Structures are given as structure tokens and as C-alpha cells.
Short mmCIF file of C-alpha atoms in Angstrom, two decimals:
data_model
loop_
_atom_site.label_atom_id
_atom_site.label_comp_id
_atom_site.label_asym_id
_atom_site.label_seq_id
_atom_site.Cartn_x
_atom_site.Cartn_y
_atom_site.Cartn_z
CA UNK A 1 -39.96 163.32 100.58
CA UNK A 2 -37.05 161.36 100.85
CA UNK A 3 -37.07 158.84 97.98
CA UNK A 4 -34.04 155.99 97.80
CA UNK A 5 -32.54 154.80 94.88
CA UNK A 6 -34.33 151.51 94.36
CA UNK A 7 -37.68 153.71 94.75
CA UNK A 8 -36.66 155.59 92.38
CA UNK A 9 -35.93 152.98 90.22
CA UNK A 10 -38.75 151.49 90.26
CA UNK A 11 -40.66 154.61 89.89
CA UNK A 12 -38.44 154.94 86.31
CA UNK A 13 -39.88 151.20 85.47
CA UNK A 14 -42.96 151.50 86.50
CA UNK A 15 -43.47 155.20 84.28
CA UNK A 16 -41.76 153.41 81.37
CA UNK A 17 -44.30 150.34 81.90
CA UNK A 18 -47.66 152.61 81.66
CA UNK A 19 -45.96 154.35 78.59
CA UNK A 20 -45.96 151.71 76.69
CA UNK A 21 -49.58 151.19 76.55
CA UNK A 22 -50.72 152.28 73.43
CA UNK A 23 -53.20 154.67 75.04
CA UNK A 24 -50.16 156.86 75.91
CA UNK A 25 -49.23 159.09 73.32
CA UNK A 26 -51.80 159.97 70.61
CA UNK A 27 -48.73 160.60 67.90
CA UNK A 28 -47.99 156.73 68.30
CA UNK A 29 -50.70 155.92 66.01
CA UNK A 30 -51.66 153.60 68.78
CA UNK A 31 -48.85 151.25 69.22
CA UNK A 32 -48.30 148.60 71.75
CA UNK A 33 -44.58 149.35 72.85
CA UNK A 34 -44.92 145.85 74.64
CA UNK A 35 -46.38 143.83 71.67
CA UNK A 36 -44.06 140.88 71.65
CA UNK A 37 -42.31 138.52 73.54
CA UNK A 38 -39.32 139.82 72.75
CA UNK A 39 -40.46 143.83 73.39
CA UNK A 40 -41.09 142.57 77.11
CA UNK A 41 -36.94 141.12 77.05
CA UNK A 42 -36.09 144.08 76.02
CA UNK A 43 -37.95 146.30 78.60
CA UNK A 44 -36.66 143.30 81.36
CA UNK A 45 -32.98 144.68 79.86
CA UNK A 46 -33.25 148.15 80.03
CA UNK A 47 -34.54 147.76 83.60
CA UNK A 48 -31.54 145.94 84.82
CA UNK A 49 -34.48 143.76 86.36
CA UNK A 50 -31.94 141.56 88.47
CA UNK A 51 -32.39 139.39 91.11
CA UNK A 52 -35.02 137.71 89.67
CA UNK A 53 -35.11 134.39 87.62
CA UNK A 54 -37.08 135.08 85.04
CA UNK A 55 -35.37 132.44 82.70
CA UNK A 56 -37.60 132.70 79.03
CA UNK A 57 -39.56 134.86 78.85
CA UNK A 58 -43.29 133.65 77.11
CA UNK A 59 -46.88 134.60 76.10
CA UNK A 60 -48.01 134.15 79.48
CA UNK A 61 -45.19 136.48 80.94
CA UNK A 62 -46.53 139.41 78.29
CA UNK A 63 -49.94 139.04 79.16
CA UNK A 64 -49.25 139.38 83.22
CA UNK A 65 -47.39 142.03 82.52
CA UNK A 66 -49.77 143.78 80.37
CA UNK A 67 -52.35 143.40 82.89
CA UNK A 68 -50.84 144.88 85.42
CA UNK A 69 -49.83 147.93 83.04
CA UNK A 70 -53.29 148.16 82.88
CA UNK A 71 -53.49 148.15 86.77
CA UNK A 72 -50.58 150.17 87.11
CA UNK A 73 -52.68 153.25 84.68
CA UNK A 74 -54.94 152.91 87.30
CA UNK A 75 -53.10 154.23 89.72
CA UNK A 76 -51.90 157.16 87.73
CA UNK A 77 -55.88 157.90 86.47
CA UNK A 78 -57.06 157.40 90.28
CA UNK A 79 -59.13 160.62 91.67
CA UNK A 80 -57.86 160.67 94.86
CA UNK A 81 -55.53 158.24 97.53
CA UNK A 82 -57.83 155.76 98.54
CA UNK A 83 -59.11 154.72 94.64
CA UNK A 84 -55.12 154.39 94.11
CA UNK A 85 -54.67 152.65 97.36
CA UNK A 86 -57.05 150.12 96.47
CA UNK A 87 -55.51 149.30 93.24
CA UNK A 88 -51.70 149.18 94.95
CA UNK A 89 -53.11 147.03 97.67
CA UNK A 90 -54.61 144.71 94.97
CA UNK A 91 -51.58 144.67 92.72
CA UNK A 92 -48.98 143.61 95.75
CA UNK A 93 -51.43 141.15 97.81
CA UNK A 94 -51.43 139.02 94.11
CA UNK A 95 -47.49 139.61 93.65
CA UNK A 96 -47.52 137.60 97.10
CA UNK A 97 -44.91 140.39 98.35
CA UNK A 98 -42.33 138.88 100.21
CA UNK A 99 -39.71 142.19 101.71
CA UNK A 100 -36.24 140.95 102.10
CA UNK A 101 -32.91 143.03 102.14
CA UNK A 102 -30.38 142.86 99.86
CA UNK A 103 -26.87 144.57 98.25
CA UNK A 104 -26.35 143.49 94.83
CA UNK A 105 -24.98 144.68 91.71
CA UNK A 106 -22.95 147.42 93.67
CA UNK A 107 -25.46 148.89 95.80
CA UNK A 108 -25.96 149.41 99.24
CA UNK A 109 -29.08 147.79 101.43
CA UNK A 110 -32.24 148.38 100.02
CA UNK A 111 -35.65 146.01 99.90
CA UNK A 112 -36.61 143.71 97.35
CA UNK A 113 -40.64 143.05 98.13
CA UNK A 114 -41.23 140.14 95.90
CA UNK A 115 -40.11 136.45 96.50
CA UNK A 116 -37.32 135.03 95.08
CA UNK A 117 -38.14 133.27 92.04
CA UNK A 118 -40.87 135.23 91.43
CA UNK A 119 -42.39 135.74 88.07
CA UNK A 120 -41.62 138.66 86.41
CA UNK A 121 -45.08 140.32 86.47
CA UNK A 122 -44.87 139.70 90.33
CA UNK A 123 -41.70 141.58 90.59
CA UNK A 124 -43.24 144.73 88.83
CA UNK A 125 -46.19 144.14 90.85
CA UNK A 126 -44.46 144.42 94.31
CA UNK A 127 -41.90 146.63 93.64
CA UNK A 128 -43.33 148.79 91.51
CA UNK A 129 -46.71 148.70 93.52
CA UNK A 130 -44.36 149.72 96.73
CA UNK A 131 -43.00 152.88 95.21
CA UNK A 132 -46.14 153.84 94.70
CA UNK A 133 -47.54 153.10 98.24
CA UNK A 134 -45.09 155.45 99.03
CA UNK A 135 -46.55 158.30 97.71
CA UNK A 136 -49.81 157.57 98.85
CA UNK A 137 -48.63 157.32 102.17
CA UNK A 138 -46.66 160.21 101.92
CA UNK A 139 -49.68 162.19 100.97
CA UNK A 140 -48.28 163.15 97.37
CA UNK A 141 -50.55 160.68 95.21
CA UNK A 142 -51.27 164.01 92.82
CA UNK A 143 -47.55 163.86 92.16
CA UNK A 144 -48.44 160.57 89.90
CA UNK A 145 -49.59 162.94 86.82
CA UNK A 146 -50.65 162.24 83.23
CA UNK A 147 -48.80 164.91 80.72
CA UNK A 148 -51.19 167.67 79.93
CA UNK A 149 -50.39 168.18 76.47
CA UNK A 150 -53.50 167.24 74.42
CA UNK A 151 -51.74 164.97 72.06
CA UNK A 152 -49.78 162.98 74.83
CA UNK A 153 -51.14 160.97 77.56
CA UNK A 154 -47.66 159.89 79.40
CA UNK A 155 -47.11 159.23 83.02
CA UNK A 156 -44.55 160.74 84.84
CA UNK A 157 -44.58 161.67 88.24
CA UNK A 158 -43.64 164.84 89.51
CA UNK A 159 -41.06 165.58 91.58
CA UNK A 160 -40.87 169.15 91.36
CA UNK A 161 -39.98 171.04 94.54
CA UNK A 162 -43.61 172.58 93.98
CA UNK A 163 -45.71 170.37 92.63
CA UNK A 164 -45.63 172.04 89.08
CA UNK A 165 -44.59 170.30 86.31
CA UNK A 166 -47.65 169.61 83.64
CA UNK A 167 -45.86 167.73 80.91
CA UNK A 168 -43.85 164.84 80.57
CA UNK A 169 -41.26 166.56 79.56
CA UNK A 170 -40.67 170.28 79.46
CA UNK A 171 -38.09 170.26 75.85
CA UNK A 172 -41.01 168.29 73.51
CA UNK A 173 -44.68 168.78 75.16
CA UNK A 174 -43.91 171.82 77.19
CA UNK A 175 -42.07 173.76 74.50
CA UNK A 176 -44.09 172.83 71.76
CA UNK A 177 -47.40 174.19 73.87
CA UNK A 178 -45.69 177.68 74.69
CA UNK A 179 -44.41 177.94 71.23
CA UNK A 180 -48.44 177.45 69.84
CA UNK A 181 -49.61 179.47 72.38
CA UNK A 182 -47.10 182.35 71.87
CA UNK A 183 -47.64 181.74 67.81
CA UNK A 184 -51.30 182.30 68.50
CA UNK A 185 -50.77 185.38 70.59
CA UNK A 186 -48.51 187.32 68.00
CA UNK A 187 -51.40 186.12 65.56
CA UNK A 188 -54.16 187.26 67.25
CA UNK A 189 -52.43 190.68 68.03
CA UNK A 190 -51.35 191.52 64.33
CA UNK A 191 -54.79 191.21 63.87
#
């Protein structure tokens, strides 16, 4: 699956987005990574969210955005292609998607899918939502994966060559599984 370098980027935002929920990782005591006004600047920032005016951010900005977090876990929890499909078609029909070509910041043609001026909810929405049509389309909506570990509930999506990977991230969740496991081997075998 060929997948371009604003899909990718969204796919990075859109991961990040469902991770801050505080759902996500049981360690987190149950934190909101997105509980403030200025949390939501800061995640704009780190996005290089561009093209879009967002001007000040407000209240109303973090609770769009929150709901379609919510929207956007959907997706990732979704049995099968058409439950996600249904939430991805809901989530760009209300962005009011609007495709349009563009080169900015340094890179080449690629499509934006919301309309200029759009909020910044809307933005996520459509080109986030996008991304993920892809997959769907592309048959590979089991690629959009929740980590396995039992103490972390992260999205990632998996772009193994196989179809493998089971946590989040294979240095914290993944090692510190086969470490237990292994621990509880050596245990059990020294009787």
C-alpha cells in the first residue's frame, strides 16, 4: 500500500489525537492529554497544522475536537470495514470536505480535503478521516490496532510488512511483556 507523505501525516495526527484520550494508557492515571485550551495549541503546534486559519483557539475548538477524538476511537475499536466506514463517512460529510491541491511549506502536490478557513476540528475531521478511508478502501482496516499490552490501550496502526506488530511500541510495551513472560518462565521452571 502505497501511502504519501501527507497520509502519513495525518495518520501520525490522527494516532496522537486518540492517544490523548484518557482511556488510552491505564499508567496515565486517567489523564486528559487535551484538557485545556492551551493543550489543544500545543497539539495544533506539534502538528505543523498549516494551511488553516485557526486564529485563537477556544472552548468550543476543544470540545469539537474532543468529539471527534471520540469519533476518531471509533474507528480504531470498529469490528470490521463497514462499522469504520460508517463512522469515516460521518466524520468527513460534517467537516464539509472540500479536496483541493496544494504545495506549501516545501512540499510537493498533495490534497488538502477540508475548506479553507475551516475550523480546526473540520480539518482533523477531513484529513484525518481521509487517511483512514484509505485503509478501508485498501482493505487493511485491521492495520488500525489498539496496543495489546494489558496496561496500554494506544492506537497505532500497523504498517508492518506482515501485519504483525501487537504493541504500540516494541522498546516499552513489547519488551516489558517478553521480559514478564520470560521472568515467569525461568520461575516456573526452577520450580
Amino acid at each position: 500500500m502505497l501511502i504519501t507523505h501527507d497520509t502519513r501525516c495525518a495518520l501520525d495526527t490522527v494516532v496522537d489525537l486518540v492517544n490523548t484520550a484518557p482511556d488510552s494508557h491505564t499508567g496515565s492515571g486517567g489523564t486528559d492529554s487535551l484538557a485545556s485550551v492551551p493543550a489543544l495549541a500545543d497539539f495544533v503546534a506539534k502538528h505543523d497544522i498549516s494551511d488553516v486559519e485557526v486564529g485563537v483557539l477556544a472552548e468550543r475548538d476543544l470540545g469539537s475536537v474532543r468529539a471527534i477524538r471520540a469519533q476518531f476511537a471509533q474507528v480504531f475499536a470498529a469490528p470490521d470495514p463497514r462499522g469504520a466506514a460508517t463512522v469515516i463517512n460521518d466524520l468527513v460529510a460534517a467537516a464539509g470536505t472540500t479536496p483541493r491541491l496544494t504545495d506549501h511549506d516545501g512540499y510537493d502536490w498533495h490534497v488538502h480535503y477540508f475548506a479553507p478557513g475551516a475550523s480546526v476540528a473540520d480539518h482533523l475531521a477531513a484529513d484525518c478521516g481521509m487517511a483512514l478511508a484509505f485503509f478501508v478502501v485498501a482493505g487493511e482496516q485491521e492495520r488500525l490496532r489498539r496496543c495489546e499490552a494489558p496496561d496500554c490501550r494506544y492506537a497505532f496502526v500497523d504498517l508492518s510488512r506482515n501485519r504483525s506488530r501487537r504493541y504500540c511500541d516494541s522498546r516499552t510495551c513489547g519488551n516489558r511483556l517478553h521480559v514478564a513472560a520470560y521472568r515467569a518462565r525461568r520461575k516456573e521452571a526452577a520450580g
